[in-house]
Tab-separated table of C-alpha atoms (C1' of nucleotides) in Angstrom:
chain	number	residue	atom	x	y	z
A	30	UNK	CA	62.628	145.489	115.631
A	31	UNK	CA	60.194	143.617	114.557
A	32	UNK	CA	57.240	144.972	116.888
A	33	UNK	CA	58.007	148.388	115.336
A	34	UNK	CA	57.935	147.091	111.755
A	35	UNK	CA	54.884	145.034	113.080
A	36	UNK	CA	53.107	148.297	114.520
A	37	UNK	CA	54.356	150.290	110.872
A	38	UNK	CA	52.488	147.605	108.630
A	39	UNK	CA	49.102	147.693	111.060
A	40	UNK	CA	49.285	151.806	110.693
A	41	UNK	CA	49.667	151.596	107.038
A	42	UNK	CA	46.776	148.902	106.516
A	43	UNK	CA	44.425	150.935	108.184
A	44	UNK	CA	45.298	154.460	107.336
A	45	UNK	CA	45.145	153.692	103.408
A	46	UNK	CA	43.812	150.551	102.587
A	47	UNK	CA	40.883	149.808	104.942
A	48	UNK	CA	38.129	149.205	102.493
A	49	UNK	CA	35.138	150.579	105.000
A	50	UNK	CA	36.989	154.094	105.358
A	51	UNK	CA	37.519	154.482	101.472
A	52	UNK	CA	33.677	153.481	100.922
A	53	UNK	CA	32.675	156.219	103.321
A	54	UNK	CA	34.920	158.876	102.108
A	55	UNK	CA	33.366	158.199	98.425
A	56	UNK	CA	30.040	156.840	98.544
A	57	UNK	CA	29.345	158.721	101.953
A	58	UNK	CA	28.452	161.891	103.005
A	59	UNK	CA	25.333	164.071	102.879
A	60	UNK	CA	24.312	163.584	99.171
A	61	UNK	CA	25.435	160.880	97.621
A	62	UNK	CA	23.547	157.858	99.155
A	63	UNK	CA	20.427	160.128	98.553
A	64	UNK	CA	20.878	160.852	94.985
A	65	UNK	CA	22.000	157.049	94.552
A	66	UNK	CA	18.818	155.997	96.179
A	67	UNK	CA	16.463	158.365	94.040
A	68	UNK	CA	18.100	156.938	90.691
A	69	UNK	CA	17.452	153.511	92.465
A	70	UNK	CA	13.750	154.245	92.266
A	71	UNK	CA	13.592	156.770	89.293
A	72	UNK	CA	15.703	155.160	86.552
A	73	UNK	CA	15.909	158.712	85.015
A	74	UNK	CA	16.406	161.870	86.438
A	75	UNK	CA	17.190	165.426	85.056
A	76	UNK	CA	19.169	167.791	86.951
A	77	UNK	CA	16.424	169.787	87.761
A	78	UNK	CA	14.164	166.913	88.556
A	79	UNK	CA	17.036	165.829	91.092
A	80	UNK	CA	17.535	169.433	92.811
A	81	UNK	CA	13.678	169.516	93.784
A	82	UNK	CA	13.359	166.102	95.133
A	83	UNK	CA	16.607	166.782	97.406
A	84	UNK	CA	15.551	169.197	99.948
A	85	UNK	CA	18.175	171.628	101.096
A	86	UNK	CA	20.579	171.061	98.351
A	87	UNK	CA	22.327	173.860	96.160
A	88	UNK	CA	22.925	173.704	92.790
A	89	UNK	CA	26.604	174.259	93.487
A	90	UNK	CA	26.404	171.039	95.670
A	91	UNK	CA	24.493	168.866	93.150
A	92	UNK	CA	26.478	169.350	90.372
A	93	UNK	CA	29.481	168.688	92.471
A	94	UNK	CA	28.375	165.045	94.103
A	95	UNK	CA	27.148	164.505	90.565
A	96	UNK	CA	30.865	165.105	89.153
A	97	UNK	CA	31.814	162.726	91.889
A	98	UNK	CA	29.380	159.733	91.174
A	99	UNK	CA	30.524	160.140	87.483
A	100	UNK	CA	34.214	159.920	88.498
A	101	UNK	CA	33.688	156.902	90.634
A	102	UNK	CA	31.660	155.444	87.672
A	103	UNK	CA	28.464	154.935	89.413
A	104	UNK	CA	26.214	157.100	87.466
A	105	UNK	CA	26.157	158.181	83.787
A	106	UNK	CA	25.425	161.630	82.364
A	107	UNK	CA	23.847	162.000	79.147
A	108	UNK	CA	23.810	165.217	77.790
A	109	UNK	CA	21.152	166.436	74.540
A	110	UNK	CA	22.698	169.416	72.489
A	111	UNK	CA	19.196	171.318	72.532
A	112	UNK	CA	18.068	174.734	73.813
A	113	UNK	CA	17.130	174.621	76.854
A	114	UNK	CA	19.913	172.284	77.685
A	115	UNK	CA	18.438	168.631	78.686
A	116	UNK	CA	20.823	166.351	80.799
A	117	UNK	CA	20.033	163.004	81.989
A	118	UNK	CA	21.437	161.414	84.970
A	119	UNK	CA	21.133	157.218	85.587
A	120	UNK	CA	23.162	154.848	87.150
A	121	UNK	CA	25.696	152.344	85.722
A	122	UNK	CA	25.804	148.827	86.611
A	123	UNK	CA	28.057	149.398	89.048
A	124	UNK	CA	25.666	151.937	90.942
A	125	UNK	CA	22.547	149.473	90.699
A	126	UNK	CA	24.851	147.143	92.639
A	127	UNK	CA	25.023	149.455	95.371
A	128	UNK	CA	21.130	148.437	95.926
A	129	UNK	CA	21.885	145.593	98.221
A	130	UNK	CA	24.062	147.504	100.464
A	131	UNK	CA	21.313	150.813	100.660
A	132	UNK	CA	18.521	148.573	101.481
A	133	UNK	CA	20.144	146.829	104.040
A	134	UNK	CA	21.519	150.274	105.551
A	135	UNK	CA	18.435	151.482	105.416
A	136	UNK	CA	16.706	148.105	107.394
A	137	UNK	CA	19.338	148.783	109.971
A	138	UNK	CA	18.929	152.129	110.398
A	139	UNK	CA	15.219	151.949	110.833
A	140	UNK	CA	15.509	149.405	113.481
A	141	UNK	CA	18.660	150.844	115.320
A	142	UNK	CA	18.275	154.531	114.721
A	143	UNK	CA	16.389	157.254	114.805
B	6	UNK	CA	-3.331	173.571	96.777
B	7	UNK	CA	-2.785	169.708	96.420
B	8	UNK	CA	0.555	169.630	94.776
B	9	UNK	CA	2.019	171.940	97.286
B	10	UNK	CA	1.303	169.926	100.116
B	11	UNK	CA	2.213	166.965	98.401
B	12	UNK	CA	6.026	169.137	97.524
B	13	UNK	CA	6.318	169.629	101.280
B	14	UNK	CA	5.531	165.909	102.617
B	15	UNK	CA	8.286	164.730	100.127
B	16	UNK	CA	10.470	167.243	101.152
B	17	UNK	CA	10.272	166.609	104.861
B	18	UNK	CA	10.300	163.015	104.493
B	19	UNK	CA	13.814	163.200	102.748
B	20	UNK	CA	15.268	165.787	104.472
B	21	UNK	CA	14.288	164.297	108.327
B	22	UNK	CA	13.763	160.722	107.610
B	23	UNK	CA	16.073	159.355	104.997
B	24	UNK	CA	17.438	156.293	107.200
B	25	UNK	CA	20.105	156.334	104.926
B	26	UNK	CA	21.225	160.020	105.443
B	27	UNK	CA	21.039	159.533	109.577
B	28	UNK	CA	22.888	156.137	109.200
B	29	UNK	CA	26.164	158.254	107.795
B	30	UNK	CA	25.914	161.457	109.774
B	31	UNK	CA	25.782	158.695	113.087
B	32	UNK	CA	27.753	155.437	111.772
B	33	UNK	CA	29.688	156.787	109.038
B	34	UNK	CA	32.758	159.528	108.694
B	35	UNK	CA	36.557	158.952	109.390
B	36	UNK	CA	36.668	157.030	112.582
B	37	UNK	CA	33.836	155.390	113.793
B	38	UNK	CA	33.884	152.623	111.581
B	39	UNK	CA	37.171	151.923	112.382
B	40	UNK	CA	36.723	151.822	116.051
B	41	UNK	CA	33.621	149.241	115.646
B	42	UNK	CA	35.711	147.071	113.275
B	43	UNK	CA	38.622	146.807	115.710
B	44	UNK	CA	36.415	146.221	118.618
B	45	UNK	CA	34.482	143.425	116.385
B	46	UNK	CA	37.433	141.373	116.115
B	47	UNK	CA	39.216	142.255	119.200
B	48	UNK	CA	36.468	142.053	122.151
B	49	UNK	CA	37.751	144.531	124.719
B	50	UNK	CA	39.935	147.508	124.490
B	51	UNK	CA	41.328	149.512	126.458
B	52	UNK	CA	41.489	153.532	125.073
B	53	UNK	CA	45.295	153.503	124.703
B	54	UNK	CA	45.019	150.400	122.695
B	55	UNK	CA	42.546	152.099	120.677
B	56	UNK	CA	45.072	155.249	120.067
B	57	UNK	CA	47.659	153.145	118.930
B	58	UNK	CA	45.411	150.786	116.671
B	59	UNK	CA	44.383	153.656	114.824
B	60	UNK	CA	46.842	155.692	112.744
B	61	UNK	CA	46.679	159.585	113.073
B	62	UNK	CA	44.042	159.585	115.508
B	63	UNK	CA	44.237	162.222	118.157
B	64	UNK	CA	43.227	161.694	121.989
B	65	UNK	CA	40.968	164.188	121.182
B	66	UNK	CA	38.983	162.632	118.209
B	67	UNK	CA	38.704	159.170	119.753
B	68	UNK	CA	37.033	160.330	122.705
B	69	UNK	CA	34.881	162.253	121.085
B	70	UNK	CA	33.965	159.401	118.712
B	71	UNK	CA	33.916	156.973	121.599
B	72	UNK	CA	31.200	159.239	123.212
B	73	UNK	CA	29.259	159.547	120.320
B	74	UNK	CA	29.030	155.750	120.287
B	75	UNK	CA	28.528	155.391	123.815
B	76	UNK	CA	25.056	157.745	123.236
B	77	UNK	CA	24.237	155.376	120.490
B	78	UNK	CA	24.377	152.389	122.648
B	79	UNK	CA	26.865	150.605	120.024
B	80	UNK	CA	29.565	150.401	122.522
B	81	UNK	CA	29.990	150.140	126.348
B	82	UNK	CA	32.709	151.851	128.665
B	83	UNK	CA	33.541	150.159	131.785
B	84	UNK	CA	35.977	152.534	133.946
B	85	UNK	CA	38.026	150.919	136.980
B	86	UNK	CA	38.451	153.082	139.750
B	87	UNK	CA	42.581	151.920	140.129
B	88	UNK	CA	45.390	154.133	139.667
B	89	UNK	CA	46.201	154.653	137.049
B	90	UNK	CA	42.993	154.588	135.486
B	91	UNK	CA	41.907	151.866	133.378
B	92	UNK	CA	38.768	151.859	130.804
B	93	UNK	CA	37.538	149.294	128.671
B	94	UNK	CA	35.342	149.423	125.770
B	95	UNK	CA	33.241	146.782	124.085
B	96	UNK	CA	30.856	146.957	121.722
B	97	UNK	CA	26.970	146.229	122.645
B	98	UNK	CA	24.583	143.630	120.798
B	99	UNK	CA	23.237	146.361	119.102
B	100	UNK	CA	27.051	147.118	117.903
B	101	UNK	CA	27.825	143.620	116.952
B	102	UNK	CA	24.579	143.584	114.989
B	103	UNK	CA	26.813	146.058	112.639
B	104	UNK	CA	28.923	143.321	111.215
B	105	UNK	CA	26.742	142.073	108.544
B	106	UNK	CA	26.870	145.486	107.299
B	107	UNK	CA	30.502	146.605	107.368
B	108	UNK	CA	31.231	143.217	105.860
B	109	UNK	CA	29.521	143.854	102.727
B	110	UNK	CA	30.522	147.495	102.600
B	111	UNK	CA	34.157	146.076	102.982
B	112	UNK	CA	33.409	143.520	99.972
B	113	UNK	CA	31.750	145.798	97.900
B	114	UNK	CA	34.075	148.391	98.681
B	115	UNK	CA	37.166	146.085	97.752
B	116	UNK	CA	35.544	145.198	94.590
B	117	UNK	CA	34.556	148.346	93.133
B	118	UNK	CA	36.714	151.230	94.934
B	119	UNK	CA	40.113	151.823	95.094
C	28	DC	C1'	17.930	174.254	81.813
C	29	DA	C1'	21.785	173.287	83.861
C	30	DG	C1'	25.167	174.620	85.563
C	31	DT	C1'	29.326	178.388	86.980
C	32	DA	C1'	31.559	181.719	90.032
C	33	DT	C1'	31.929	184.005	94.138
C	34	DC	C1'	31.684	185.691	98.820
C	35	DC	C1'	31.279	184.179	103.345
C	36	DC	C1'	31.412	181.375	107.375
C	37	DT	C1'	31.209	177.699	110.325
C	38	DC	C1'	32.771	173.679	112.051
C	39	DC	C1'	35.799	169.819	111.657
C	40	DT	C1'	39.939	168.405	112.684
C	41	DG	C1'	45.318	168.253	114.050
C	42	DA	C1'	48.563	170.056	117.339
C	43	DT	C1'	50.064	171.007	121.524
C	44	DA	C1'	49.755	171.351	126.663
C	45	DC	C1'	48.369	170.232	130.774
C	46	DT	C1'	45.737	167.044	134.748
C	47	DG	C1'	43.349	163.742	138.093
D	29	DC	C1'	46.269	156.062	131.894
D	30	DA	C1'	42.448	158.333	130.252
D	31	DG	C1'	41.228	161.624	129.076
D	32	DT	C1'	40.079	167.882	128.825
D	33	DA	C1'	41.723	172.705	127.261
D	34	DT	C1'	42.751	175.516	124.360
D	35	DC	C1'	44.070	177.547	119.991
D	36	DA	C1'	44.776	177.757	115.486
D	37	DG	C1'	44.045	176.292	109.883
D	38	DG	C1'	41.604	174.705	106.192
D	39	DA	C1'	38.254	172.272	103.855
D	40	DG	C1'	33.317	171.921	102.890
D	41	DG	C1'	29.171	174.024	102.517
D	42	DG	C1'	25.196	178.019	101.908
D	43	DA	C1'	23.631	181.984	99.714
D	44	DT	C1'	23.465	184.818	95.585
D	45	DA	C1'	24.141	186.193	91.189
D	46	DC	C1'	25.179	185.251	86.945
D	47	DT	C1'	25.835	182.226	82.270
D	48	DG	C1'	25.674	179.737	77.554
DNA sequence: CAGTATCCCTCCTGATACTG
DNA sequence: CAGTATCAGGAGGGATACTG
Protein backbone atom coordinates (compact mmCIF):
# COMPACT_ATOMS: atom_id res chain seq x y z
CA UNK A 1 0.00 0.00 0.00
CA UNK A 2 1.36 3.32 -0.99
CA UNK A 3 0.40 5.35 2.06
CA UNK A 4 1.94 2.80 4.39
CA UNK A 5 5.22 2.79 2.55
CA UNK A 6 5.24 6.53 2.72
CA UNK A 7 4.81 6.50 6.48
CA UNK A 8 7.51 3.92 6.99
CA UNK A 9 9.89 5.89 4.84
CA UNK A 10 9.11 9.06 6.73
CA UNK A 11 9.61 7.46 10.10
CA UNK A 12 12.91 5.96 9.08
CA UNK A 13 14.11 9.33 7.95
CA UNK A 14 13.26 11.00 11.21
CA UNK A 15 14.50 8.30 13.50
CA UNK A 16 17.86 7.58 11.97
CA UNK A 17 18.78 10.40 9.71
CA UNK A 18 17.59 13.63 11.29
CA UNK A 19 20.84 15.55 11.39
CA UNK A 20 19.65 17.85 14.13
CA UNK A 21 18.89 14.91 16.41
CA UNK A 22 22.31 13.47 15.67
CA UNK A 23 23.90 16.79 16.49
CA UNK A 24 22.05 17.10 19.78
CA UNK A 25 22.98 13.56 20.77
CA UNK A 26 26.64 13.97 19.96
CA UNK A 27 27.47 17.60 20.71
CA UNK A 28 24.61 18.52 23.00
CA UNK A 29 24.32 17.70 26.64
CA UNK A 30 25.60 19.32 29.73
CA UNK A 31 29.36 19.40 29.28
CA UNK A 32 30.50 19.11 25.67
CA UNK A 33 29.53 22.60 24.55
CA UNK A 34 31.28 24.11 27.57
CA UNK A 35 34.47 22.19 26.88
CA UNK A 36 34.45 23.26 23.25
CA UNK A 37 33.69 26.81 24.20
CA UNK A 38 36.63 26.94 26.61
CA UNK A 39 38.99 25.50 24.02
CA UNK A 40 37.80 28.03 21.49
CA UNK A 41 39.08 30.86 23.62
CA UNK A 42 42.04 29.18 25.31
CA UNK A 43 43.61 27.25 22.43
CA UNK A 44 45.36 24.67 24.65
CA UNK A 45 44.27 23.37 28.02
CA UNK A 46 45.45 20.64 30.34
CA UNK A 47 43.14 18.18 32.05
CA UNK A 48 43.39 19.92 35.38
CA UNK A 49 42.79 23.32 33.86
CA UNK A 50 39.56 22.12 32.33
CA UNK A 51 38.59 20.47 35.58
CA UNK A 52 39.04 23.72 37.48
CA UNK A 53 37.42 25.84 34.83
CA UNK A 54 34.21 23.82 34.61
CA UNK A 55 32.12 24.17 37.69
CA UNK A 56 30.54 21.02 39.01
CA UNK A 57 32.11 18.53 36.63
CA UNK A 58 33.69 15.39 38.05
CA UNK A 59 36.90 13.91 36.76
CA UNK A 60 34.95 10.94 35.57
CA UNK A 61 32.59 13.03 33.50
CA UNK A 62 35.39 15.19 32.16
CA UNK A 63 37.50 12.31 30.92
CA UNK A 64 34.43 10.66 29.46
CA UNK A 65 33.34 13.74 27.58
CA UNK A 66 36.87 14.37 26.35
CA UNK A 67 37.03 10.83 24.99
CA UNK A 68 33.73 11.31 23.21
CA UNK A 69 34.90 14.53 21.63
CA UNK A 70 38.16 12.91 20.61
CA UNK A 71 36.30 10.07 18.92
CA UNK A 72 34.27 12.62 17.00
CA UNK A 73 37.56 14.15 15.92
CA UNK A 74 36.63 17.47 17.44
CA UNK A 75 39.56 17.67 19.84
CA UNK A 76 43.16 16.49 19.84
CA UNK A 77 44.76 14.83 22.85
CA UNK A 78 48.49 15.19 23.23
CA UNK A 79 50.17 13.28 26.00
CA UNK A 80 53.77 13.90 27.12
CA UNK A 81 55.66 10.99 28.71
CA UNK A 82 56.84 12.92 31.73
CA UNK A 83 56.37 12.61 35.46
CA UNK A 84 54.04 13.99 36.59
CA UNK A 85 51.96 13.37 33.47
CA UNK A 86 51.09 16.20 31.16
CA UNK A 87 48.23 16.03 28.71
CA UNK A 88 47.10 18.80 26.44
CA UNK A 89 43.78 19.19 24.73
CA UNK A 90 43.06 21.44 21.80
CA UNK A 91 40.44 21.71 19.09
CA UNK A 92 40.88 20.19 15.67
CA UNK A 93 39.93 22.20 12.61
CA UNK A 94 36.58 20.44 12.68
CA UNK A 95 36.18 21.44 16.29
CA UNK A 96 37.04 25.03 15.52
CA UNK A 97 34.40 25.07 12.83
CA UNK A 98 31.79 24.85 15.58
CA UNK A 99 32.57 28.38 16.62
CA UNK A 100 30.01 29.90 14.30
CA UNK A 101 27.23 27.64 15.51
CA UNK A 102 28.02 28.15 19.18
CA UNK A 103 28.22 31.88 18.71
CA UNK A 104 24.82 32.02 17.03
CA UNK A 105 23.31 29.80 19.70
CA UNK A 106 24.81 32.00 22.38
CA UNK A 107 23.39 35.15 20.87
CA UNK A 108 19.95 33.66 20.39
CA UNK A 109 19.98 32.28 23.90
CA UNK A 110 20.99 35.61 25.39
CA UNK A 111 18.13 37.31 23.61
CA UNK A 112 15.46 34.68 24.13
CA UNK A 113 16.18 32.51 27.14
CA UNK A 114 17.13 33.04 30.72
CA UNK B 1 41.51 36.85 49.11
CA UNK B 2 41.48 38.12 45.59
CA UNK B 3 42.26 34.93 43.74
CA UNK B 4 39.54 33.04 45.58
CA UNK B 5 36.94 35.61 44.71
CA UNK B 6 38.01 35.38 41.12
CA UNK B 7 37.51 31.64 41.08
CA UNK B 8 34.11 31.85 42.68
CA UNK B 9 33.04 34.50 40.24
CA UNK B 10 34.27 32.43 37.32
CA UNK B 11 32.48 29.33 38.49
CA UNK B 12 29.24 31.16 39.00
CA UNK B 13 29.40 32.50 35.49
CA UNK B 14 29.87 29.13 33.94
CA UNK B 15 27.41 27.22 36.03
CA UNK B 16 24.45 29.53 35.95
CA UNK B 17 24.88 31.89 33.08
CA UNK B 18 26.42 30.00 30.20
CA UNK B 19 23.86 30.69 27.49
CA UNK B 20 24.87 27.70 25.45
CA UNK B 21 24.26 25.37 28.36
CA UNK B 22 20.89 26.99 28.93
CA UNK B 23 20.03 26.53 25.28
CA UNK B 24 21.01 22.87 25.30
CA UNK B 25 19.01 22.22 28.44
CA UNK B 26 15.89 23.95 27.18
CA UNK B 27 15.84 23.34 23.43
CA UNK B 28 18.14 20.37 23.15
CA UNK B 29 17.29 16.79 23.85
CA UNK B 30 15.70 14.10 21.80
CA UNK B 31 12.33 15.50 20.84
CA UNK B 32 12.12 19.29 20.99
CA UNK B 33 14.19 20.06 17.91
CA UNK B 34 12.17 17.56 15.89
CA UNK B 35 8.88 19.10 16.99
CA UNK B 36 10.09 22.58 16.11
CA UNK B 37 11.44 21.40 12.81
CA UNK B 38 8.11 19.82 11.88
CA UNK B 39 6.22 22.96 12.80
CA UNK B 40 8.61 25.04 10.76
CA UNK B 41 7.56 23.26 7.61
CA UNK B 42 3.96 22.46 8.43
CA UNK B 43 2.75 25.68 10.06
CA UNK B 44 -0.11 24.06 12.01
CA UNK B 45 -0.30 20.56 13.39
CA UNK B 46 -2.66 18.69 15.66
CA UNK B 47 -1.56 16.47 18.52
CA UNK B 48 -2.25 13.30 16.61
CA UNK B 49 -0.43 14.52 13.54
CA UNK B 50 2.68 15.19 15.56
CA UNK B 51 2.33 11.83 17.26
CA UNK B 52 2.22 10.05 13.91
CA UNK B 53 4.94 12.14 12.38
CA UNK B 54 7.50 11.55 15.12
CA UNK B 55 8.74 8.03 15.17
CA UNK B 56 9.08 6.38 18.54
CA UNK B 57 7.62 9.14 20.68
CA UNK B 58 4.99 8.26 23.28
CA UNK B 59 1.94 10.39 23.95
CA UNK B 60 3.32 11.13 27.37
CA UNK B 61 6.59 12.42 26.01
CA UNK B 62 4.87 14.39 23.29
CA UNK B 63 2.52 16.23 25.63
CA UNK B 64 5.37 16.86 28.05
CA UNK B 65 7.63 18.33 25.40
CA UNK B 66 4.81 20.44 24.00
CA UNK B 67 4.13 21.86 27.44
CA UNK B 68 7.79 22.70 27.87
CA UNK B 69 7.90 24.46 24.53
CA UNK B 70 4.72 26.32 25.35
CA UNK B 71 6.19 27.55 28.62
CA UNK B 72 9.19 28.83 26.73
CA UNK B 73 6.79 30.69 24.49
CA UNK B 74 8.11 28.89 21.44
CA UNK B 75 4.80 27.33 20.42
CA UNK B 76 1.17 28.30 20.67
CA UNK B 77 -1.51 25.87 21.76
CA UNK B 78 -5.00 26.49 20.50
CA UNK B 79 -7.77 24.29 21.83
CA UNK B 80 -11.26 24.13 20.31
CA UNK B 81 -14.15 23.20 22.61
CA UNK B 82 -15.57 20.55 20.32
CA UNK B 83 -16.19 16.85 20.59
CA UNK B 84 -13.96 15.09 19.77
CA UNK B 85 -11.35 17.57 21.00
CA UNK B 86 -9.25 19.49 18.56
CA UNK B 87 -5.98 21.11 19.51
CA UNK B 88 -3.65 22.92 17.20
CA UNK B 89 -0.02 23.69 17.70
CA UNK B 90 1.97 26.27 15.83
CA UNK B 91 5.19 28.19 16.32
CA UNK B 92 5.28 31.64 17.82
CA UNK B 93 7.46 34.28 16.23
CA UNK B 94 10.11 33.41 18.77
CA UNK B 95 9.80 29.78 17.76
CA UNK B 96 10.12 30.64 14.10
CA UNK B 97 13.27 32.57 14.83
CA UNK B 98 14.95 29.25 15.57
CA UNK B 99 14.86 28.33 11.92
CA UNK B 100 18.22 29.88 11.19
CA UNK B 101 19.93 28.05 14.03
CA UNK B 102 18.39 24.71 13.19
CA UNK B 103 19.29 25.12 9.55
CA UNK B 104 22.91 25.87 10.35
CA UNK B 105 23.07 22.95 12.75
CA UNK B 106 21.57 20.70 10.13
CA UNK B 107 24.10 21.73 7.52
CA UNK B 108 27.05 21.37 9.85
CA UNK B 109 25.76 18.01 11.01
CA UNK B 110 25.33 16.75 7.48
CA UNK B 111 28.87 17.71 6.64
CA UNK B 112 30.57 16.60 9.83
CA UNK B 113 28.58 13.90 11.59
CA UNK B 114 26.93 10.68 10.65
C1' DC C 1 48.90 15.16 37.19
C1' DA C 2 45.65 12.64 34.81
C1' DG C 3 43.07 9.76 35.07
C1' DT C 4 40.19 4.63 36.86
C1' DA C 5 37.27 1.99 39.75
C1' DT C 6 33.41 1.50 42.41
C1' DC C 7 29.16 2.28 44.43
C1' DC C 8 24.85 4.36 44.52
C1' DC C 9 20.90 6.77 43.29
C1' DT C 10 17.94 9.71 40.58
C1' DC C 11 15.50 10.79 36.78
C1' DC C 12 14.36 10.00 32.18
C1' DT C 13 11.92 7.16 29.27
C1' DG C 14 8.93 3.60 27.43
C1' DA C 15 4.86 0.63 27.85
C1' DT C 16 0.38 0.13 28.99
C1' DA C 17 -4.01 1.33 30.39
C1' DC C 18 -7.44 4.57 31.15
C1' DT C 19 -10.65 9.06 30.47
C1' DG C 20 -13.35 13.57 29.40
C1' DC D 1 -9.07 13.13 19.80
C1' DA D 2 -5.99 14.62 23.13
C1' DG D 3 -4.39 13.73 26.57
C1' DT D 4 -3.39 11.67 32.02
C1' DA D 5 -2.07 7.86 35.42
C1' DT D 6 0.81 4.46 36.76
C1' DC D 7 4.65 1.47 36.97
C1' DA D 8 9.07 -0.43 35.90
C1' DG D 9 13.78 -0.52 33.80
C1' DG D 10 18.10 1.32 32.65
C1' DA D 11 21.35 4.72 31.59
C1' DG D 12 23.48 8.86 33.25
C1' DG D 13 25.64 11.17 36.55
C1' DG D 14 27.63 12.28 41.36
C1' DA D 15 30.78 11.13 45.41
C1' DT D 16 34.57 8.99 46.92
C1' DA D 17 38.70 6.46 46.88
C1' DC D 18 42.51 4.75 44.52
C1' DT D 19 46.77 4.48 41.00
C1' DG D 20 50.73 4.83 37.40
